[in-house]
Each structure stands twice: as C-alpha cells, then as structure tokens.
C-alpha cells in the first residue's frame, strides 16, 4: 500500500514539475530571447506614477492613467528600436478631486491648452542584460526637453489570461517641472518630479505577419 501511494505521489510531482517547466519556457526573462516586432501598450496595464516633494513634509504621489505607446523592438540591434508615447494630461489623478482640478489649470498642466504630452525615443542603449537607458524628447506644456529613462526588463511570453505575447518592463526618470514652465509653488513644492512607468506591451501579430 505504501508503495502504491509512493508511485502516485511521484506522478503528482512529475505533473506539477512539467507544468512549472512549461510556464518557465513560455515566460522569457532573457531579453535576447524576446520576440522582435511591433508592440502596442496595453491600456489596462500601463500608467505613469509621479512623485514630488511636498514642503519637506512628505512625498506626494499621483498618476496619469491614460497613456498610449508603441514599441518597435529589434532584439538583435536594440539601437534600431523605437518607442513613442502619448499621455492624456487630463487623466492626472491624486484621489483628491480639488487637487486634480487645480493640477489641470494653467498653474500646472494647463490641460485646456495642452491636452497631451509626448515622448519620442531618440536612442536606446543597453546597460546590462536586462536594463537599458532610453533617451528621448519629452514635450510637456509645449516645451520639449531631453530625458533619459532607466528601464528594467521584467519578462515576456504568452499572457495566460488573453493568450497574447506580452512584454513587460518598468522605468524611471526625473525631470524638473520648471524646465517645462511649471513654476507654481516653487520652492515650497519640489521642482524635481520623479516619473515611474509600468508597462505591458502586446505584440501586434497582424503587423508582424502572424
């Protein structure tokens, strides 16, 4: 009887191990194994979180939830890759309606006159196996300035929910809002704004001929 249970247990371990191996094969964490091609940001899993010093008392955090982006990825030649993004400035949110309304005024984002911010990469340089420096131009309130995003690759593979090939990475950069003409509250409110990006890109199977 004990021998019988031992065999069943062994089979169970084999099945579970096989599933784990299959999952590992499907989700690549080695950038060179990621598929090249045209990607589109999943709007449900892409946002920009920003943080700013609030008079030295705290770090205030908000986000932009309406972000669109495209990535043309050349894994063998990352420098040939391109990335562009558009941010709906009206999507700024802090969970405080009064503050959100103020951020949309001319004191800050002036969303009535500048409803969008844009980023266009000019170079993508590998730092190590799973991180890259993405340099490009950020246009905010009609002013364009160069910025560099430090991006970390998470993983890529078939998303088990929608069965689409997905590429995920996080990124961070810091800008000075005064460089873009946003001077309200200086110096009590911090000039430096840290931007954190979370992105899941879906491979455009049609564009890649699949």
C-alpha atoms as one frame of an Amber mdcrd trajectory, in Angstrom:
protein
   0.000   0.000   0.000   2.809   2.389   0.878   4.484   1.560  -2.430   1.263
   2.411  -4.290   0.998   5.801  -2.609   4.662   6.479  -3.341   4.057   5.930
  -7.062   1.014   8.234  -7.036   2.991  10.904  -5.205   5.842  10.604  -7.698
   3.427  11.001 -10.603   1.926  14.065  -8.958   5.340  15.659  -8.572   6.148
  14.875 -12.208   2.939  16.524 -13.431   3.466  19.621 -11.305   7.097  19.871
 -12.354   6.126  19.572 -16.007   3.674  22.443 -15.612   6.315  24.594 -13.967
   8.766  23.864 -16.773   6.186  24.722 -19.419   5.442  28.008 -17.694   9.138
  28.828 -17.427   9.622  28.166 -21.128   6.665  30.387 -22.024   7.764  33.357
 -19.912  11.172  34.568 -21.021  13.340  36.546 -18.628  16.292  36.683 -21.008
  15.932  39.759 -23.249  17.758  38.250 -26.232  15.064  35.566 -26.421  12.215
  38.093 -26.643  10.432  38.383 -29.977  11.291  41.354 -32.165   8.375  43.194
 -33.735   5.773  45.916 -33.294   4.188  46.225 -29.861   1.290  48.294 -28.521
   0.870  49.296 -24.886  -1.939  47.504 -23.075  -4.008  50.470 -21.788  -5.247
  48.440 -18.828  -1.687  47.723 -17.695   0.225  50.870 -18.468   0.450  54.029
 -16.393   2.815  56.717 -15.165   3.139  57.431 -11.461   4.725  60.718 -10.406
   6.054  61.899  -7.055   7.109  65.298  -5.760   8.403  66.750  -2.505   5.631
  68.489  -0.552   7.266  71.269   1.507   9.681  68.763   3.019   6.906  67.086
   4.984   6.145  64.239   2.617   6.468  62.884  -0.884   3.200  63.423  -2.723
   2.217  60.831  -5.314  -0.161  60.926  -8.274  -0.537  59.274 -11.645  -1.521
  59.540 -15.288  -3.822  56.683 -16.224  -4.445  57.376 -19.920  -1.238  56.514
 -21.755  -0.815  55.214 -25.309   2.503  53.897 -26.617   4.056  51.900 -29.428
   7.325  49.995 -29.426   9.143  48.674 -32.476  11.636  46.272 -30.966  14.741
  44.928 -32.657  16.221  42.490 -30.151  19.378  41.835 -32.187  20.008  45.554
 -32.654  18.379  47.429 -29.742  19.704  50.769 -31.004  17.419  50.398 -34.021
  14.341  50.057 -31.800  11.861  52.925 -31.483   9.473  53.942 -28.714   6.850
  56.684 -28.647   4.177  57.548 -26.106   1.297  59.978 -25.699  -0.063  60.956
 -22.291  -3.530  62.429 -21.814  -2.742  65.165 -19.287  -6.387  65.362 -18.243
  -6.016  61.842 -16.812  -3.900  63.164 -13.928  -5.189  61.778 -10.644  -4.381
  62.028  -6.943  -7.621  60.686  -5.382  -8.370  64.302  -4.401 -10.877  65.979
  -6.727  -9.989  69.520  -5.655  -6.282  68.966  -6.212  -6.907  67.185  -9.521
  -8.866  70.206 -10.759  -6.033  72.534  -9.708  -3.425  70.396 -11.463  -5.387
  70.769 -14.707  -5.284  74.576 -14.564  -2.640  76.896 -16.036  -0.808  76.797
 -12.688   0.350  73.305 -13.555  -0.524  71.208 -16.633  -2.886  73.645 -18.395
  -4.762  70.735 -19.929  -7.190  73.005 -21.806  -4.347  74.279 -23.992  -2.036
  71.272 -23.762  -4.227  68.150 -23.628  -1.342  65.812 -24.406   2.279  65.242
 -23.501   4.518  63.235 -25.821   7.689  61.216 -25.531   9.735  60.052 -28.519
  12.865  57.977 -28.033  15.991  59.046 -29.885  18.293  56.272 -28.668  18.071
  53.005 -26.757  21.287  51.779 -25.142  21.724  48.530 -23.245  23.212  48.929
 -19.769  23.344  45.238 -18.910  21.462  42.066 -19.744  18.069  43.248 -18.518
  18.212  47.045 -18.342  18.529  49.885 -20.822  18.816  53.656 -21.000  16.083
  55.100 -23.211  16.912  58.676 -24.186  14.348  60.810 -25.936  12.429  64.063
 -26.077   9.584  64.822 -23.685   7.135  67.517 -24.740   5.041  68.951 -21.910
   3.048  72.200 -21.992   4.504  72.863 -25.437   8.109  72.681 -24.218  10.449
  69.907 -25.370  13.360  68.711 -23.248  15.641  65.639 -23.421  15.125  62.969
 -20.767  16.611  59.543 -20.119  14.510  56.683 -18.779  16.258  53.896 -16.888
  14.245  50.839 -17.948  14.279  47.364 -16.392  13.047  44.352 -18.344  10.662
  42.118 -16.373   9.683  39.248 -18.626   7.986  38.341 -21.894   5.822  35.487
 -23.065   2.276  34.340 -23.595  -0.078  36.016 -21.135  -2.127  33.161 -19.622
  -5.238  35.375 -19.441  -5.550  36.676 -23.006  -3.081  34.290 -24.705  -1.244
  37.236 -26.284   2.522  37.595 -26.420   3.333  40.238 -23.808   6.464  42.205
 -22.932   6.722  43.936 -19.562   9.138  46.486 -18.178   9.370  49.254 -15.579
  11.120  52.577 -15.991  12.089  55.666 -14.032  13.271  59.178 -14.807  13.433
  62.523 -13.020  12.578  65.888 -14.559  12.471  69.476 -13.337   8.995  70.906
 -13.790  10.424  74.416 -14.077  12.118  73.285 -17.313   8.609  72.967 -18.739
   7.317  76.288 -17.425   5.539  74.827 -14.380   6.693  77.180 -11.641   3.699
  77.317  -9.314   4.590  76.905  -5.640   8.362  76.934  -6.084  10.383  76.419
  -3.982   7.950  75.145  -1.321   6.707  72.484  -3.711   9.564  70.480  -5.164
  10.968  71.232  -8.588  12.123  67.675  -9.238   9.415  65.232 -10.275  10.144
  61.514 -10.362   8.248  59.584 -13.024   7.778  55.831 -12.665   6.476  53.864
 -15.612   4.817  50.460 -15.577   4.190  48.967 -18.994   2.889  45.778 -20.547
   3.189  45.738 -24.337   1.262  43.370 -26.587   2.887  42.045 -29.747   0.941
  43.183 -32.800   0.569  39.808 -34.505  -1.044  41.346 -37.613   1.716  43.890
 -38.125   4.306  41.132 -37.762   2.621  38.893 -40.313   1.473  36.259 -37.818
